Short mmCIF file of C-alpha atoms in Angstrom, two decimals:
data_model
loop_
_atom_site.label_atom_id
_atom_site.label_comp_id
_atom_site.label_asym_id
_atom_site.label_seq_id
_atom_site.Cartn_x
_atom_site.Cartn_y
_atom_site.Cartn_z
CA GLY A 1 0.00 0.00 0.00
CA ALA A 2 1.02 3.65 -0.32
CA GLY A 3 3.22 5.04 2.39
CA VAL A 4 3.86 8.59 3.51
CA SER A 5 4.89 10.77 0.60
CA GLN A 6 6.66 14.12 0.68
CA SER A 7 7.33 16.73 -1.95
CA PRO A 8 9.56 18.10 -3.17
CA ARG A 9 12.29 15.61 -2.35
CA TYR A 10 14.94 18.28 -2.75
CA LYS A 11 14.66 22.03 -2.42
CA VAL A 12 17.33 24.67 -2.85
CA ALA A 13 16.46 28.14 -1.64
CA LYS A 14 18.32 31.39 -1.47
CA ARG A 15 18.59 32.90 1.98
CA GLY A 16 15.51 34.97 2.67
CA GLN A 17 13.16 33.01 0.42
CA ASP A 18 10.02 31.34 1.68
CA VAL A 19 9.56 27.60 1.16
CA ALA A 20 6.64 25.20 1.51
CA LEU A 21 7.07 21.48 2.11
CA ARG A 22 4.22 19.07 1.59
CA CYS A 23 3.36 15.83 3.34
CA ASP A 24 0.74 13.26 2.30
CA PRO A 25 0.22 10.86 5.20
CA ILE A 26 -1.03 7.31 4.96
CA SER A 27 -4.74 7.42 4.20
CA GLY A 28 -6.83 7.41 7.35
CA HIS A 29 -3.99 8.19 9.71
CA VAL A 30 -5.12 10.57 12.40
CA SER A 31 -1.78 11.71 13.73
CA LEU A 32 0.84 13.59 11.72
CA PHE A 33 4.29 14.70 12.84
CA TRP A 34 7.06 16.86 11.43
CA TYR A 35 10.71 16.33 12.37
CA GLN A 36 13.91 18.10 11.39
CA GLN A 37 17.06 16.06 10.84
CA ALA A 38 20.31 17.98 10.64
CA LEU A 39 23.32 16.35 9.02
CA GLY A 40 24.74 13.63 11.25
CA GLN A 41 22.01 13.97 13.85
CA GLY A 42 18.86 12.19 14.85
CA PRO A 43 15.48 13.61 13.92
CA GLU A 44 14.15 16.33 16.21
CA PHE A 45 10.48 16.94 16.79
CA LEU A 46 8.91 20.05 15.34
CA THR A 47 5.14 19.74 15.59
CA TYR A 48 2.22 17.33 15.91
CA PHE A 49 -1.34 17.27 14.52
CA GLN A 50 -4.28 15.19 15.52
CA ASN A 51 -6.62 15.48 12.55
CA GLU A 52 -6.63 19.21 11.76
CA ALA A 53 -5.73 20.33 15.26
CA GLN A 54 -2.15 21.29 15.96
CA LEU A 55 -1.73 19.95 19.47
CA ASP A 56 1.98 20.45 19.99
CA LYS A 57 4.24 22.96 18.28
CA SER A 58 6.84 23.12 20.99
CA GLY A 59 9.65 22.04 18.65
CA LEU A 60 9.26 24.79 16.06
CA PRO A 61 12.55 26.70 16.31
CA SER A 62 11.21 30.16 15.55
CA ASP A 63 8.15 32.04 14.40
CA ARG A 64 9.45 31.70 10.86
CA PHE A 65 8.23 28.10 10.95
CA PHE A 66 4.55 27.44 10.43
CA ALA A 67 2.64 24.20 9.83
CA GLU A 68 -0.94 23.50 8.90
CA ARG A 69 -3.23 20.59 8.17
CA PRO A 70 -6.52 22.29 7.31
CA GLU A 71 -8.58 19.24 6.30
CA GLY A 72 -6.94 16.70 8.54
CA SER A 73 -5.01 14.93 5.80
CA VAL A 74 -2.29 16.70 3.78
CA SER A 75 0.03 18.93 5.77
CA THR A 76 2.31 21.78 4.75
CA LEU A 77 5.35 23.02 6.63
CA LYS A 78 6.22 26.57 5.68
CA ILE A 79 9.46 28.31 6.45
CA GLN A 80 9.61 32.05 5.94
CA ARG A 81 12.76 34.06 5.29
CA THR A 82 14.94 30.95 5.21
CA GLN A 83 18.33 31.02 6.90
CA GLN A 84 21.35 28.80 6.35
CA GLU A 85 20.75 27.07 9.67
CA ASP A 86 17.41 25.84 8.30
CA SER A 87 19.29 23.50 5.96
CA ALA A 88 18.27 19.98 6.97
CA VAL A 89 16.10 17.06 5.98
CA TYR A 90 12.47 17.58 6.99
CA LEU A 91 10.70 14.33 7.79
CA CYS A 92 6.99 13.78 8.00
CA ALA A 93 5.47 10.83 9.85
CA SER A 94 1.96 9.56 10.45
CA SER A 95 0.38 7.07 12.79
CA SER A 96 -2.98 5.45 12.79
CA THR A 97 -4.85 5.81 15.99
CA LEU A 98 -6.14 8.67 18.06
CA ALA A 99 -4.00 9.13 21.15
CA GLU A 100 -2.67 5.58 21.03
CA GLU A 101 0.73 6.04 22.47
CA TYR A 102 2.10 2.70 21.45
CA ASN A 103 1.53 2.97 17.73
CA GLU A 104 4.63 3.34 15.65
CA GLN A 105 5.08 6.29 13.36
CA PHE A 106 5.58 5.70 9.65
CA PHE A 107 8.02 8.07 8.02
CA GLY A 108 8.18 9.58 4.57
CA PRO A 109 11.42 9.87 2.56
CA GLY A 110 11.95 13.46 3.65
CA THR A 111 12.62 16.76 1.91
CA ARG A 112 16.23 17.85 1.83
CA LEU A 113 16.33 21.64 2.12
CA THR A 114 19.51 23.49 1.26
CA VAL A 115 19.63 27.21 1.93
CA LEU A 116 22.39 29.07 0.08
CA ALA B 1 12.46 15.35 30.07
CA GLN B 2 12.84 12.45 27.71
CA SER B 3 16.27 11.57 26.35
CA VAL B 4 18.02 8.76 24.52
CA ALA B 5 21.72 7.95 24.37
CA GLN B 6 23.41 5.85 21.73
CA PRO B 7 26.98 5.68 22.99
CA GLU B 8 28.54 4.26 19.83
CA ASP B 9 28.84 6.31 16.67
CA GLN B 10 29.74 3.19 14.70
CA VAL B 11 29.64 -0.55 15.22
CA ASN B 12 31.69 -2.86 13.03
CA VAL B 13 30.90 -6.56 12.77
CA ALA B 14 31.75 -9.37 10.39
CA GLU B 15 28.99 -11.03 8.41
CA GLY B 16 27.59 -14.01 10.28
CA ASN B 17 28.59 -12.71 13.69
CA PRO B 18 26.09 -11.47 16.28
CA LEU B 19 25.58 -7.73 16.54
CA THR B 20 24.49 -5.40 19.33
CA VAL B 21 23.65 -1.71 19.02
CA LYS B 22 23.31 -0.02 22.39
CA CYS B 23 20.65 2.38 23.61
CA THR B 24 19.85 3.84 27.01
CA TYR B 25 16.94 6.12 27.81
CA SER B 26 15.54 8.48 30.40
CA VAL B 27 11.84 9.23 30.88
CA SER B 28 9.65 10.36 33.72
CA GLY B 29 6.83 7.89 33.15
CA ASN B 30 6.51 4.51 31.48
CA PRO B 31 8.72 4.30 28.40
CA TYR B 32 7.61 3.34 24.93
CA LEU B 33 10.74 2.38 23.02
CA PHE B 34 11.37 2.04 19.30
CA TRP B 35 14.13 1.15 16.88
CA TYR B 36 14.27 2.55 13.36
CA VAL B 37 16.72 1.99 10.51
CA GLN B 38 17.67 4.56 7.89
CA TYR B 39 19.21 3.73 4.54
CA PRO B 40 20.88 6.46 2.43
CA ASN B 41 18.41 8.99 1.02
CA ARG B 42 15.52 7.12 2.57
CA GLY B 43 13.20 7.83 5.43
CA LEU B 44 13.18 5.98 8.70
CA GLN B 45 11.92 2.42 8.61
CA PHE B 46 10.33 0.91 11.72
CA LEU B 47 12.02 -2.22 13.11
CA LEU B 48 10.42 -2.97 16.46
CA LYS B 49 8.90 -1.52 19.60
CA TYR B 50 8.55 -2.19 23.31
CA ILE B 51 5.35 -1.15 25.01
CA THR B 52 4.79 -3.64 27.80
CA GLY B 53 5.07 -7.35 28.45
CA ASP B 54 8.00 -9.56 27.52
CA ASN B 55 11.35 -7.88 27.83
CA LEU B 56 12.61 -9.51 24.61
CA VAL B 57 10.94 -7.98 21.59
CA LYS B 58 11.20 -9.49 18.11
CA GLY B 59 10.96 -7.33 15.03
CA SER B 60 11.57 -7.15 11.32
CA TYR B 61 14.46 -8.75 9.42
CA GLY B 62 15.54 -10.97 12.33
CA PHE B 63 16.22 -8.11 14.72
CA GLU B 64 15.30 -8.22 18.37
CA ALA B 65 15.76 -5.93 21.34
CA GLU B 66 15.98 -6.48 25.05
CA PHE B 67 14.28 -4.09 27.45
CA ASN B 68 16.05 -3.76 30.80
CA LYS B 69 14.21 -1.50 33.20
CA SER B 70 16.84 -1.49 35.93
CA GLN B 71 19.55 -0.46 33.48
CA THR B 72 17.18 1.75 31.45
CA SER B 73 18.46 0.12 28.30
CA PHE B 74 16.95 -1.17 25.07
CA HIS B 75 19.78 -2.72 23.07
CA LEU B 76 19.18 -3.92 19.52
CA LYS B 77 20.48 -7.36 18.65
CA LYS B 78 20.70 -9.81 15.78
CA PRO B 79 22.17 -13.31 16.05
CA SER B 80 23.81 -13.31 12.60
CA ALA B 81 24.59 -10.07 10.76
CA LEU B 82 24.19 -9.59 7.01
CA VAL B 83 26.10 -7.15 4.81
CA SER B 84 22.71 -5.71 3.86
CA ASP B 85 22.14 -4.75 7.52
CA SER B 86 24.70 -1.96 7.06
CA ALA B 87 22.79 1.25 7.73
CA LEU B 88 22.12 3.94 10.32
CA TYR B 89 20.12 2.82 13.35
CA PHE B 90 18.13 5.10 15.62
CA CYS B 91 16.70 4.37 19.03
CA ALA B 92 13.71 6.47 20.09
CA VAL B 93 11.56 6.88 23.18
CA ARG B 94 8.08 8.21 23.74
CA ASP B 95 7.24 9.24 27.26
CA GLU B 96 3.85 8.36 28.69
CA GLY B 97 1.49 11.23 28.03
CA PHE B 98 3.42 12.59 25.08
CA GLN B 99 3.09 11.88 21.36
CA LYS B 100 6.45 12.97 20.04
CA LEU B 101 9.41 10.65 19.62
CA VAL B 102 12.79 11.62 21.02
CA PHE B 103 15.63 10.10 19.02
CA GLY B 104 19.20 9.26 19.78
CA THR B 105 22.00 10.50 17.56
CA GLY B 106 22.18 7.25 15.66
CA THR B 107 24.67 4.41 15.32
CA ARG B 108 26.17 3.47 11.99
CA LEU B 109 26.37 -0.30 11.58
CA LEU B 110 28.95 -1.60 9.16
CA VAL B 111 28.87 -5.31 8.37
CA SER B 112 31.89 -6.54 6.47
CA PRO B 113 31.82 -9.57 4.17
#
């Protein structure tokens, strides 16, 4: 079956540009997560949605980062006025059940963002 | 606060030998523990999880992990390594009451023929 998909797979932006990264979760998955993975590091949590509600955005590094999931399926992570330190792989993950803490998260292939 | 430590940046093992990738964790409540594998230019692939019950958890591709509460460890093991197991392995923990995963820094496994 189809997994989590992300687009674009690669994005190069000039410093100061705005970018939008898209995530299509597994159909029917209630929970959606965004993580940031810097080179040589483990993924770090950015934000979490349960359906269309953004329940945790404690990991967003600044107010330049904004995420939405208006219809409870596709999600977009937007970064305004990109900086070089934003260069990373952005991973999206989804899981199936409402507030089921033991369900594993399924990850997409990620979007590699390079800010010049 | 939740945290995970993977003390080894790289583990080298010969094909056919047993392998162990170490992980220790810290949480305030009951831990939910996960192992993921990452191949180059790919996303994270789920291997196995510990929620409750038996301390030895079996997962995909012949991997297993042993939960040790007293040592707060969740080491990944495989009885006989394959060259194709060479990849980056991440341990992750989810604290009770939270949804997010907290990952370790990863351990690169290199299996030589």
